[in-house]
Amino acid sequence: MRINALTRKLDGLQYQVRHSDHAFEVEASSGNQELVRTTKPKVKHAQWIPWAARIPLLALVFALALLTIAVLEVLQQSSNRNNGVAELHNGDSDAISYVIRYGTNLASLLMATLFNNLDFTIATLTPFHALRSGKASARESISFNMVGQVPVVALFSCLRYKHFGTALSIFAAFVGSFLTIISSGLWVADNQVLVSMNVTSDLGSSWNLTWSNNSADDAGASKLMNALDFGGSPIPVGTWTSFALPTLGKATTNRDTGEALDPPNDDDNSFRRYVFDIDGLRPELNCTVCPKEDFRYDETPTSSSMITDGVESPIMSKSLGAYFRVPENCRNTDYENASFVSLNYTFTNDGNCEPSLIGNFYELNISSARLDPASPAKQIHRSEGCPSVGILFGHFENITAVLCSQRFRSVPMTVTYSGDPAAGILDEQHPPVVSDSSPPKYMIDASTGLSTFSYQVKEHFSDGLGNYPATAQDHATAGHWEDIEPIFDHLLHGPYNASKADILGFDHAQDLIIAIDKVNNKYMVQVLNTVLRSPPEGNSTAKKVADGGEEETEAVTVDGRLIRQITRLKMNNASKCTFQIMLAVMIVLSGIAVRLVKIRGTLPRDPYSIASVMGFLAGPKMTDPELKIIPPGSEFLRSDGLAKVFDGRKLRLGWWSASPDAAGSSGRTTMRSASQQQRDAYAENKSSNNDRDGSSAEESNEMLLEKQSASVLSEDRSRFGIDIDMGSAHANIEDVRY
């Protein structure tokens, strides 16, 4: 009888609990007795299967768990590939963040609920599973209860009474209770994610290297260099270390891709930096060293004299000269187009000691004579590689001389700007990256068509560069002084930290060249930044302006990238793996539990109501008051005391049939299970046919067994329930504690 049929059968009665000092019972009170007698329940013979144990729902639970594992893996791969799954414009407070996180927690709660529902079903039917499996003790069946127990205690009880399937189910549900905790850490807001988009910018300036008044005005470049060396000025915009950088305009949408560039706003907490590939200019000195054999030393008396200790003697002049042969086609215009040049230094000993250090910077006027096709007269042009600067450094006993040509090398660079590139502010965290893989490319002087320049900068060094205190002290020290120009003063005592020992002498000539090149580079970078900038050269294709018909040059554009640091919602890999492992454990353990615990077909109806439980106990010997298997007052016993009532007895679950007692005098009936009646009939039929043919006797026995089984199950007095085996002793009520 199903639960709804049982409910209709009992609807005519009313029930109440009667509680006194001697009894605690549920009894039927007034009601429609006629309805109870006339109502005939509708009996369904189909199996009762709990919803949680039905194949479609089991398939749904396990399929959802497997699908969740797969979806988490897909989301993790997408998060890794795209640096997250969604952008959070307002930090971690975006609605999309709440939707994803709450949705994940809701899915976790659903999975935990489904597995808890399955665990509840298994736990509820565990005692009936024990009874169905055969003779079971009371402690592992009717006295076994896990409702209200903490998981650890319930797990211990299951292991104690060998309910291993239930133990696995409890552990799976226990693991599932942590899913929502782990899911709360699945998503994290990463505010360090960098994304980029293509942008473009107009080139703001180019270079005009024709410095016509180079000897007269440098626009304060030497004074700016002096302030930089003394640490009194910030790095000028448009320069970086040894490079001068072209200026850029405001970054706009990339014209090729059509991507729109959103302007920053007050709600945009991300920073922006722009990366462009441009060509920077690096001033260089290309120098050659004078061989030792090309030095000339001389000491001659002058026309003047001096008196020392009453003795008159001529004043001596001490001189040295370094002689260079200039490259082919180069001529020294200061010496009647000679093919050599000399760097000379003279010291007149008029009572002072000779200098401990000599440092001279020379401006050379070396040109090449070439015929200009437009004029028969000779025109003076700069020759490729003709030197324009001379350096003399050391002292009379150890001197180094070099000749250098000035040029500008164009170097590809990747420059990162902090904010709008039009402001020209470089990102200090990401300095420019120089590409040294390409061959050297040098700028061409538009007036000569050559890659060497002859700027006259000696006066600017003398006027703009100040002396360091160490130099003034050396000059004031008797017997020790340095005859050096300001460029060498800054080289030795300024921020370049060049040591005399490292750059003095012929053996250190290359080190001297490198050191001088650093100082010259710093000055020429300021010259490029302040004097030699010009509007960029436009595209060679001219276009007509509609209104005036005038021609204008198309702007030169530079492609770059906008990099923004934003906040994106990412999946945490550790939490994801933990979540997947937990789900896999739940699937495996619950699957084994469903396999071990017989749920399907165990009961004809659910055992959750009082009426259903009473139906399973209606009519058995164990509740017969005359047999006193359950002593009076047992309703007041605790769980452990009630279990002792059934100690030593075995119980079974199945179909039972009432048959007349063998004594027959009392009118009572004894209860035998349907399976026991089938076995008795089979044994009796087999003994009565021992003399018959073996095969025919066996067939007769099988037919009788089927008929007996059908008779027992169709008998009105047959019932399904729990009953006790009378073959074992039972405890007395006095032996049980209340």
XYZ file of C-alpha atoms in Angstrom:
738
model
C 0.000 0.000 0.000
C 1.372 3.375 -1.020
C 1.450 6.300 1.395
C -1.483 8.120 -0.225
C -3.628 4.983 -0.002
C -2.629 4.534 3.625
C -3.492 8.157 4.293
C -6.968 7.777 2.793
C -7.557 4.655 4.850
C -6.754 6.452 8.084
C -8.461 9.742 7.248
C -11.556 8.766 9.200
C -9.744 8.759 12.520
C -8.255 11.431 14.684
C -5.063 10.866 16.630
C -3.579 12.143 19.811
C -0.630 11.465 22.093
C -1.503 10.071 25.505
C 1.197 10.636 28.054
C 1.014 9.405 31.628
C 3.358 8.048 34.266
C 2.842 4.516 32.975
C 2.394 4.952 29.234
C 3.328 7.096 26.260
C 1.396 6.206 23.138
C -0.357 7.483 20.060
C -3.996 6.443 20.012
C -6.912 6.913 17.670
C -9.724 9.013 19.074
C -13.165 9.873 17.765
C -13.666 9.862 14.034
C -15.769 8.508 11.226
C -15.521 4.799 11.995
C -17.859 3.900 9.155
C -15.469 5.562 6.682
C -12.622 3.497 8.058
C -14.547 0.244 7.680
C -15.854 0.905 4.175
C -12.783 2.478 2.606
C -10.945 -0.019 0.482
C -7.472 1.191 -0.397
C -6.200 1.093 -3.905
C -3.095 -1.056 -3.899
C -0.242 -0.457 -6.343
C 2.068 -3.381 -6.881
C 4.809 -1.383 -8.613
C 8.076 -0.736 -6.826
C 8.432 2.428 -4.768
C 11.686 4.220 -5.606
C 12.763 7.438 -3.861
C 13.123 10.431 -6.149
C 16.828 10.743 -5.324
C 17.408 7.105 -6.352
C 15.555 7.204 -9.649
C 17.742 6.721 -12.674
C 16.860 10.047 -14.405
C 17.642 12.039 -11.269
C 20.825 10.073 -10.569
C 21.902 10.632 -14.153
C 21.114 14.340 -13.801
C 23.147 14.668 -10.586
C 26.230 12.939 -11.928
C 25.923 14.610 -15.349
C 25.698 18.063 -13.748
C 28.756 17.332 -11.634
C 30.756 16.160 -14.658
C 29.520 19.117 -16.694
C 30.588 21.479 -13.916
C 34.096 20.016 -13.968
C 34.285 20.484 -17.743
C 32.870 24.029 -17.662
C 35.345 25.055 -14.974
C 38.217 23.803 -17.117
C 36.934 25.680 -20.165
C 36.555 28.880 -18.132
C 40.060 28.457 -16.728
C 41.554 28.106 -20.199
C 39.595 31.135 -21.398
C 40.726 33.129 -18.369
C 44.365 32.204 -18.977
C 44.131 32.988 -22.675
C 42.350 36.347 -22.301
C 43.769 37.500 -18.949
C 40.371 37.040 -17.339
C 36.771 36.661 -18.410
C 35.433 40.190 -17.934
C 36.688 43.726 -17.414
C 35.671 45.501 -14.227
C 35.446 49.223 -14.904
C 34.803 50.221 -11.300
C 37.148 47.900 -9.488
C 35.502 44.877 -7.921
C 32.045 46.459 -7.575
C 30.760 45.924 -11.107
C 27.422 44.170 -11.507
C 29.037 41.551 -13.736
C 31.337 40.592 -10.867
C 28.356 39.970 -8.591
C 26.499 38.028 -11.272
C 29.416 35.690 -11.957
C 30.317 35.152 -8.320
C 26.782 34.705 -7.039
C 25.986 32.484 -10.013
C 28.981 30.282 -9.181
C 27.985 30.096 -5.523
C 24.430 29.243 -6.505
C 25.669 26.426 -8.736
C 27.845 25.159 -5.880
C 24.876 25.257 -3.533
C 22.778 23.327 -6.057
C 25.439 20.619 -6.399
C 25.794 20.302 -2.624
C 21.993 20.124 -2.213
C 21.622 17.360 -4.808
C 24.302 15.225 -3.201
C 22.918 15.917 0.291
C 19.506 14.799 -0.911
C 21.005 11.562 -2.195
C 22.893 11.108 1.072
C 19.685 11.651 3.099
C 17.897 8.995 1.055
C 20.731 6.510 1.512
C 20.992 7.236 5.231
C 17.235 6.854 5.728
C 17.048 3.529 3.922
C 20.220 2.082 5.447
C 18.356 0.227 8.273
C 15.897 -1.217 5.734
C 18.810 -2.245 3.520
C 20.253 -4.179 6.480
C 16.890 -5.846 7.143
C 16.448 -6.700 3.463
C 19.852 -8.327 3.237
C 18.889 -11.074 5.696
C 18.796 -11.591 9.427
C 20.106 -8.381 11.004
C 20.669 -7.360 14.581
C 18.659 -4.551 16.075
C 21.683 -2.329 16.517
C 22.514 -2.412 12.812
C 18.901 -2.126 11.676
C 15.911 -0.849 13.648
C 18.088 0.852 16.312
C 20.473 2.360 13.772
C 19.876 6.102 13.283
C 22.049 8.900 11.907
C 19.543 11.757 12.024
C 20.854 14.589 14.162
C 24.402 13.206 14.370
C 27.443 15.174 13.314
C 29.163 13.709 10.241
C 32.157 12.357 12.168
C 29.963 10.424 14.631
C 27.672 9.191 11.863
C 30.682 8.052 9.831
C 32.067 6.162 12.831
C 28.690 4.465 13.437
C 28.510 3.355 9.788
C 31.982 1.863 9.913
C 31.231 0.176 13.237
C 28.174 -1.622 11.860
C 29.753 -2.192 8.420
C 27.458 0.135 6.488
C 30.292 1.000 4.120
C 28.083 2.360 1.344
C 26.428 4.770 3.750
C 29.840 5.814 5.083
C 30.947 6.721 1.568
C 27.747 8.701 1.020
C 28.239 10.608 4.276
C 31.802 11.475 3.341
C 30.697 12.640 -0.117
C 28.020 14.898 1.408
C 30.553 16.171 3.949
C 32.933 17.115 1.125
C 30.043 18.800 -0.695
C 29.394 21.065 2.276
C 32.695 22.808 1.506
C 31.886 23.529 -2.153
C 30.436 26.969 -1.467
C 33.517 27.885 0.584
C 35.862 26.905 -2.233
C 33.652 28.559 -4.848
C 34.001 31.888 -3.040
C 37.677 31.849 -4.011
C 37.170 30.816 -7.640
C 37.067 34.395 -8.937
C 39.579 37.105 -8.116
C 39.836 40.677 -9.341
C 43.282 41.305 -10.836
C 44.003 45.019 -11.148
C 47.377 44.456 -12.810
C 46.127 43.226 -16.191
C 47.602 44.956 -19.238
C 45.618 45.238 -22.469
C 46.640 46.961 -25.663
C 45.075 48.424 -28.787
C 46.528 49.926 -31.941
C 46.783 53.715 -32.129
C 48.411 56.247 -34.416
C 50.034 59.640 -33.907
C 51.324 62.390 -36.146
C 55.067 63.015 -36.072
C 55.441 66.398 -34.355
C 59.010 67.242 -35.363
C 61.913 66.083 -37.455
C 65.526 67.270 -37.696
C 67.187 70.092 -39.614
C 70.899 69.507 -39.099
C 71.963 72.637 -41.010
C 73.166 74.731 -38.065
C 74.337 77.796 -39.923
C 75.179 79.999 -36.933
C 76.682 77.191 -34.871
C 79.609 79.263 -33.611
C 77.414 82.152 -32.429
C 74.355 80.694 -30.692
C 73.437 77.329 -29.228
C 70.122 78.465 -27.676
C 71.449 77.855 -24.156
C 72.352 74.204 -24.768
C 75.728 74.495 -22.977
C 74.158 76.226 -19.966
C 71.484 73.520 -19.800
C 74.190 70.845 -19.922
C 76.042 72.647 -17.131
C 72.860 72.649 -14.997
C 72.355 68.950 -15.682
C 75.937 68.134 -14.700
C 75.604 70.041 -11.445
C 72.235 68.378 -10.751
C 70.190 71.556 -10.836
C 67.829 70.711 -13.694
C 65.452 67.873 -14.582
C 65.973 65.823 -17.724
C 64.489 67.853 -20.601
C 61.462 66.427 -22.385
C 62.442 65.022 -25.760
C 65.734 63.511 -24.605
C 66.755 60.224 -23.039
C 70.331 59.468 -21.924
C 72.410 59.768 -25.127
C 69.458 60.188 -27.534
C 67.302 63.012 -28.816
C 63.752 61.861 -29.579
C 61.289 63.252 -32.122
C 58.095 64.715 -30.732
C 54.679 63.154 -31.357
C 51.169 64.515 -31.555
C 48.096 63.348 -29.695
C 47.343 59.648 -30.086
C 44.189 58.890 -32.050
C 42.291 55.943 -33.507
C 44.285 53.542 -35.631
C 43.296 54.363 -39.205
C 43.907 50.863 -40.540
C 41.981 48.845 -37.968
C 39.283 51.399 -37.169
C 39.595 50.871 -33.393
C 38.170 53.762 -31.418
C 40.319 55.335 -28.723
C 38.224 56.144 -25.669
C 39.453 59.223 -23.847
C 40.290 58.749 -20.159
C 37.617 59.934 -17.745
C 37.234 60.463 -14.027
C 35.820 56.956 -13.541
C 38.723 55.311 -15.377
C 41.110 54.226 -12.632
C 43.507 52.543 -15.045
C 46.715 54.173 -16.173
C 47.618 54.495 -19.828
C 50.932 54.266 -21.571
C 51.702 54.505 -25.263
C 54.383 52.548 -27.082
C 55.766 53.789 -30.408
C 58.612 52.613 -32.613
C 60.533 55.723 -33.613
C 64.067 56.665 -34.659
C 66.156 58.504 -32.076
C 69.321 60.465 -32.889
C 72.571 59.732 -31.082
C 75.473 62.189 -31.634
C 78.810 60.398 -32.057
C 82.476 61.181 -32.453
C 84.402 59.005 -34.887
C 88.036 59.361 -33.815
C 91.522 58.268 -34.837
C 94.609 58.254 -32.597
C 97.930 59.930 -33.450
C 100.808 57.408 -33.408
C 103.628 58.029 -30.950
C 106.172 58.577 -33.728
C 104.179 61.528 -35.072
C 104.694 63.626 -31.934
C 107.247 66.478 -31.958
C 108.774 67.978 -28.800
C 110.789 71.194 -28.666
C 112.223 73.512 -26.040
C 113.666 76.895 -27.209
C 114.638 80.172 -25.495
C 112.437 83.174 -25.979
C 113.479 86.793 -26.436
C 112.598 87.468 -22.804
C 114.665 86.684 -19.764
C 114.267 86.417 -16.036
C 116.588 86.830 -13.042
C 116.822 83.934 -10.628
C 119.137 84.275 -7.569
C 120.861 87.269 -9.218
C 121.501 85.364 -12.386
C 119.756 86.387 -15.607
C 118.621 83.572 -17.883
C 116.358 83.392 -20.928
C 112.789 82.274 -20.530
C 112.341 78.863 -22.114
C 109.388 77.829 -24.277
C 108.427 74.183 -24.185
C 106.141 72.887 -26.961
C 104.757 69.682 -28.396
C 102.879 68.897 -31.570
C 100.893 65.942 -32.836
C 100.850 65.559 -36.617
C 98.065 63.722 -38.463
C 97.603 62.851 -42.068
C 94.032 63.666 -42.996
C 91.925 61.285 -45.146
C 92.157 61.406 -48.886
C 90.506 64.445 -50.508
C 90.552 66.273 -47.171
C 92.601 69.471 -46.962
C 93.526 71.706 -44.055
C 92.347 75.127 -45.200
C 94.191 76.805 -42.315
C 97.528 75.632 -43.766
C 97.105 76.286 -47.475
C 95.104 73.102 -48.067
C 97.806 70.930 -46.549
C 97.211 67.200 -46.352
C 98.072 67.117 -42.668
C 96.970 68.820 -39.472
C 98.863 69.444 -36.254
C 97.647 69.841 -32.691
C 100.095 72.082 -30.847
C 100.619 73.041 -27.213
C 103.220 75.506 -25.863
C 104.209 76.239 -22.292
C 106.416 79.181 -21.406
C 108.373 78.718 -18.195
C 108.216 82.194 -16.658
C 108.651 81.025 -13.111
C 105.669 78.666 -12.887
C 105.975 74.911 -12.945
C 104.658 73.106 -15.965
C 101.094 71.844 -15.718
C 100.458 68.371 -14.304
C 97.699 67.826 -16.850
C 96.938 69.240 -20.272
C 93.475 69.131 -21.825
C 92.799 71.060 -25.023
C 89.816 70.976 -27.378
C 90.522 72.090 -30.984
C 88.208 73.195 -33.781
C 89.522 72.186 -37.199
C 88.783 73.637 -40.585
C 89.383 70.685 -42.870
C 87.553 70.497 -46.183
C 87.793 68.791 -49.548
C 88.273 70.501 -52.910
C 85.786 69.275 -55.489
C 84.682 70.772 -58.781
C 81.168 72.009 -58.694
C 79.534 71.130 -62.060
C 77.657 74.450 -62.035
C 80.786 76.558 -61.694
C 84.347 76.241 -63.058
C 85.698 77.680 -59.821
C 86.667 75.396 -56.972
C 84.082 75.161 -54.243
C 84.871 73.956 -50.723
C 82.752 70.969 -49.594
C 82.916 68.687 -46.605
C 84.415 65.317 -47.457
C 83.071 62.062 -46.048
C 85.021 61.381 -42.866
C 86.948 64.662 -42.669
C 87.685 65.453 -38.996
C 86.419 68.634 -37.344
C 87.494 68.172 -33.708
C 90.933 67.627 -32.149
C 91.710 66.431 -28.618
C 95.010 66.747 -26.754
C 95.149 65.172 -23.291
C 97.925 64.198 -20.878
C 101.240 65.832 -19.954
C 104.575 66.341 -21.636
C 105.869 62.906 -20.745
C 102.657 61.048 -21.648
C 100.291 62.721 -24.087
C 97.452 61.436 -26.291
C 96.131 63.178 -29.411
C 93.025 62.237 -31.412
C 91.123 63.645 -34.394
C 87.358 63.183 -34.551
C 84.563 63.738 -37.031
C 81.053 64.645 -35.883
C 78.035 62.644 -37.018
C 74.531 61.632 -35.980
C 73.373 58.034 -35.939
C 69.696 57.253 -36.445
C 68.753 54.375 -34.122
C 65.401 52.496 -34.111
C 63.886 52.593 -30.631
C 60.781 51.415 -28.852
C 59.717 54.304 -26.660
C 57.067 54.083 -23.928
C 55.278 57.288 -22.927
C 53.454 57.761 -19.671
C 50.146 59.282 -20.664
C 49.548 61.223 -23.865
C 52.620 61.010 -26.141
C 52.145 64.672 -27.065
C 53.392 65.544 -23.562
C 56.599 63.605 -24.257
C 56.873 62.192 -20.709
C 58.672 58.849 -20.727
C 57.588 55.944 -18.572
C 60.299 55.511 -15.951
C 59.272 51.922 -15.291
C 59.669 51.034 -18.969
C 62.643 52.931 -20.419
C 63.182 53.015 -24.187
C 64.555 49.878 -25.796
C 67.266 50.381 -28.417
C 67.465 48.061 -31.405
C 71.105 47.327 -32.184
C 70.398 44.596 -34.691
C 70.045 46.903 -37.701
C 73.127 48.248 -39.562
C 74.279 51.754 -38.587
C 72.415 54.533 -40.352
C 73.832 58.057 -40.256
C 72.107 61.346 -40.972
C 73.086 63.355 -44.069
C 73.974 67.048 -44.041
C 71.513 68.569 -46.508
C 73.982 71.325 -47.476
C 76.822 68.948 -48.377
C 75.193 65.587 -48.881
C 77.715 64.062 -46.458
C 77.284 62.285 -43.115
C 79.914 64.362 -41.252
C 79.344 67.770 -39.674
C 81.665 70.577 -38.634
C 79.937 72.417 -35.805
C 82.030 75.055 -33.992
C 81.242 74.462 -30.317
C 84.500 75.317 -28.488
C 83.270 78.771 -27.467
C 80.021 77.374 -26.176
C 81.946 74.984 -23.917
C 84.061 77.851 -22.621
C 81.116 80.188 -21.995
C 78.470 77.768 -20.735
C 80.362 75.210 -18.663
C 81.521 76.233 -15.192
C 84.509 74.910 -13.250
C 84.160 72.448 -10.413
C 85.614 73.382 -6.997
C 88.268 70.679 -7.270
C 89.724 72.377 -10.353
C 89.956 75.777 -8.652
C 91.734 74.157 -5.708
C 94.212 72.519 -8.079
C 94.911 75.854 -9.708
C 95.611 77.462 -6.350
C 97.957 74.709 -5.176
C 101.618 75.657 -5.658
C 103.540 73.227 -7.789
C 100.373 71.468 -9.028
C 97.934 72.791 -11.532
C 95.901 71.583 -14.520
C 95.749 73.440 -17.787
C 92.449 71.959 -18.964
C 89.415 73.403 -20.715
C 85.890 73.182 -19.180
C 84.931 70.069 -21.140
C 87.792 68.148 -19.453
C 86.946 69.683 -16.095
C 83.428 68.223 -16.365
C 84.840 64.946 -17.630
C 87.139 64.474 -14.633
C 85.186 66.098 -11.804
C 81.586 65.968 -12.988
C 79.000 63.169 -13.100
C 81.024 61.203 -15.684
C 83.478 60.069 -12.974
C 86.357 59.503 -15.375
C 89.607 58.645 -13.614
C 92.851 60.156 -14.849
C 94.593 56.819 -14.571
C 91.975 55.204 -16.814
C 92.198 57.689 -19.684
C 95.795 58.946 -19.481
C 98.425 57.745 -21.940
C 98.582 56.150 -25.337
C 97.558 52.756 -23.972
C 94.250 54.224 -22.808
C 93.508 56.178 -25.965
C 90.285 54.279 -26.685
C 89.062 54.873 -23.133
C 89.739 58.592 -23.610
C 87.718 58.565 -26.853
C 84.771 56.897 -25.133
C 84.900 59.385 -22.248
C 85.105 62.445 -24.524
C 82.286 61.063 -26.664
C 80.013 60.914 -23.583
C 80.543 64.575 -22.775
C 80.169 65.689 -26.389
C 77.067 63.482 -26.761
C 75.365 65.111 -23.780
C 75.930 68.560 -25.182
C 74.878 67.727 -28.735
C 71.695 66.049 -27.485
C 70.702 69.389 -25.944
C 71.607 71.119 -29.229
C 69.359 68.701 -31.144
C 66.539 69.260 -28.672
C 66.723 73.063 -28.622
C 68.189 74.132 -31.985
C 67.950 71.451 -34.656
C 64.271 70.492 -34.502
C 62.070 71.286 -37.475
C 58.574 70.396 -38.745
C 58.511 66.851 -40.078
C 59.005 66.227 -43.739
C 55.637 65.284 -45.193
C 54.597 62.600 -47.582
C 55.930 63.110 -51.073
C 52.398 62.929 -52.427
C 50.854 66.396 -52.422
C 47.129 66.980 -52.367
C 44.919 69.907 -53.371
C 42.893 71.866 -50.845
C 39.371 72.313 -52.141
C 38.757 75.944 -51.209
C 41.996 77.674 -52.177
C 43.563 75.196 -54.529
C 46.809 75.346 -52.518
C 49.010 72.354 -52.005
C 49.742 70.999 -48.550
C 51.872 68.148 -47.357
C 50.271 65.102 -45.827
C 51.231 64.568 -42.187
C 53.717 61.847 -41.301
C 52.068 59.301 -39.032
C 53.548 56.780 -36.627
C 51.737 53.615 -35.552
C 51.893 52.507 -31.951
C 50.046 50.735 -29.169
C 48.026 51.937 -26.240
C 48.622 49.824 -23.132
C 46.184 50.152 -20.281
C 46.320 48.619 -16.848
C 42.814 47.503 -16.000
C 40.975 45.274 -13.565
C 39.736 41.947 -14.919
C 37.926 39.096 -13.298
C 40.131 35.993 -13.333
C 39.648 32.395 -12.299
C 41.967 31.177 -9.575
C 43.595 27.965 -10.744
C 44.218 26.549 -7.258
C 40.578 26.998 -6.225
C 39.425 25.570 -9.552
C 41.528 22.427 -9.170
C 40.353 21.978 -5.585
C 36.734 22.362 -6.675
C 37.167 19.826 -9.490
C 38.862 17.303 -7.205
C 36.087 17.645 -4.631
C 33.403 17.097 -7.272
C 35.246 14.067 -8.634
C 35.499 12.581 -5.130
C 31.778 13.171 -4.586
C 30.880 11.521 -7.892
C 32.981 8.423 -7.205
C 31.952 7.967 -3.568
C 28.248 8.582 -4.187
C 28.294 6.241 -7.178
C 29.807 3.456 -5.065
C 27.321 4.181 -2.260
C 24.356 3.861 -4.631
C 25.808 0.572 -5.821
C 26.359 -0.846 -2.310
C 23.122 0.262 -0.628
C 20.012 -1.429 -2.076
C 17.487 1.375 -2.429
C 15.415 0.437 -5.419
C 12.571 -1.985 -4.590
C 13.371 -2.232 -0.893
C 10.118 -0.679 0.378
C 6.614 -0.364 -1.100
C 6.326 3.224 0.133
C 8.403 5.897 1.789
C 9.235 5.318 5.477
C 9.228 8.964 6.550
C 5.791 9.267 8.193
C 4.591 7.723 11.471
C 1.735 5.986 9.652
C 4.123 4.387 7.186
C 6.369 3.043 9.943
C 3.318 1.755 11.862
C 2.213 -0.039 8.702
C 5.522 -1.892 8.535
C 5.039 -3.014 12.162
C 1.332 -3.924 11.991
C 0.710 -7.575 12.952
C 4.179 -8.979 13.642
C 5.084 -11.070 16.619
C 7.507 -8.450 17.896
C 4.595 -6.110 18.708
C 2.311 -8.799 20.145
C 1.597 -7.734 23.758
C 1.048 -11.323 24.861
C 4.531 -12.373 23.699
C 6.016 -9.409 25.541
C 8.981 -9.175 23.233
C 8.816 -5.447 23.781
C 8.182 -5.093 27.515
C 5.712 -2.526 28.869
C 7.295 0.857 29.470
C 9.724 0.538 26.598
C 8.483 3.833 25.221
C 10.356 5.580 28.021
C 13.696 3.994 27.179
C 16.575 5.870 25.667
C 17.994 4.754 22.337
C 20.722 2.608 23.876
C 18.303 1.092 26.342
C 15.784 0.289 23.644
C 18.514 -1.383 21.612
C 19.215 -3.729 24.511
C 15.608 -4.920 24.385
C 16.413 -6.572 21.068
C 19.895 -7.780 21.928
C 20.401 -11.308 20.700
C 17.459 -11.194 18.299
C 17.541 -11.126 14.512
C 15.089 -9.198 12.346
C 14.075 -9.402 8.723
C 12.212 -7.286 6.175
C 9.917 -8.945 3.663
C 6.500 -10.416 2.917
C 4.891 -12.221 5.865
C 1.815 -14.472 6.060
C -0.422 -15.389 9.049
C -1.116 -19.123 9.460
C -2.963 -21.100 12.181
C -0.882 -21.915 15.194
C 0.212 -25.523 15.447
C -1.326 -25.704 18.948
C -4.496 -24.151 17.690
C -5.895 -23.711 21.181
C -5.188 -20.088 21.719
C -6.541 -18.816 18.465
C -3.364 -16.853 17.848
C -1.560 -17.001 14.536
C 2.134 -17.374 13.908
C 3.980 -15.354 11.293
C 6.074 -16.959 8.605
C 7.826 -15.146 5.820
C 6.648 -15.799 2.292
C 10.069 -17.036 1.344
C 10.032 -19.459 4.283
C 6.616 -20.817 3.218
C 7.953 -21.375 -0.302
C 10.947 -23.271 1.015
C 8.755 -25.461 3.294
C 6.407 -26.342 0.436
C 9.302 -27.172 -1.814
C 10.892 -29.481 0.808
C 7.595 -31.267 1.482
C 6.908 -31.839 -2.208
C 10.445 -33.091 -2.793
C 10.234 -35.677 0.014
C 6.930 -37.060 -1.292
C 8.337 -37.638 -4.785
C 11.575 -39.403 -4.019
C 10.504 -42.521 -5.985
C 9.548 -40.614 -9.121
C 11.738 -39.873 -12.122
C 14.373 -37.185 -11.400
C 13.516 -34.746 -14.194
C 9.742 -35.002 -13.804
C 10.053 -34.670 -10.022
C 12.119 -31.543 -10.397
C 9.603 -29.969 -12.780
C 6.767 -30.839 -10.368
C 8.641 -29.242 -7.501
C 9.254 -26.048 -9.469
C 5.591 -25.794 -10.495
C 4.448 -26.356 -6.917
C 6.881 -23.725 -5.701
C 5.526 -21.132 -8.159
C 1.921 -21.945 -7.223
C 2.698 -21.741 -3.516
C 4.469 -18.439 -3.995
C 1.550 -16.998 -5.928
C -0.875 -18.259 -3.288
C 1.066 -16.748 -0.430
C 1.544 -13.352 -2.088
C -2.092 -13.125 -3.167
C -3.513 -14.140 0.199
C -5.381 -11.365 1.939
C -3.562 -12.040 5.150
C -0.073 -11.576 3.536
C 1.679 -8.356 4.467
C 5.006 -6.548 4.003
C 6.869 -5.496 7.101
C 9.474 -6.136 9.764
C 9.343 -9.134 12.055
C 11.543 -10.892 14.540
C 13.105 -14.323 14.627
C 11.671 -16.164 17.674
C 14.498 -18.648 17.863
C 16.701 -16.495 20.078
C 16.439 -15.280 23.640
C 15.394 -11.762 24.446
C 16.172 -9.356 27.226
C 13.899 -8.640 30.157
C 12.646 -5.150 30.824
C 14.316 -5.221 34.219
C 17.713 -5.597 32.553
C 17.344 -2.353 30.613
C 18.119 1.097 31.985
C 15.613 3.877 31.566
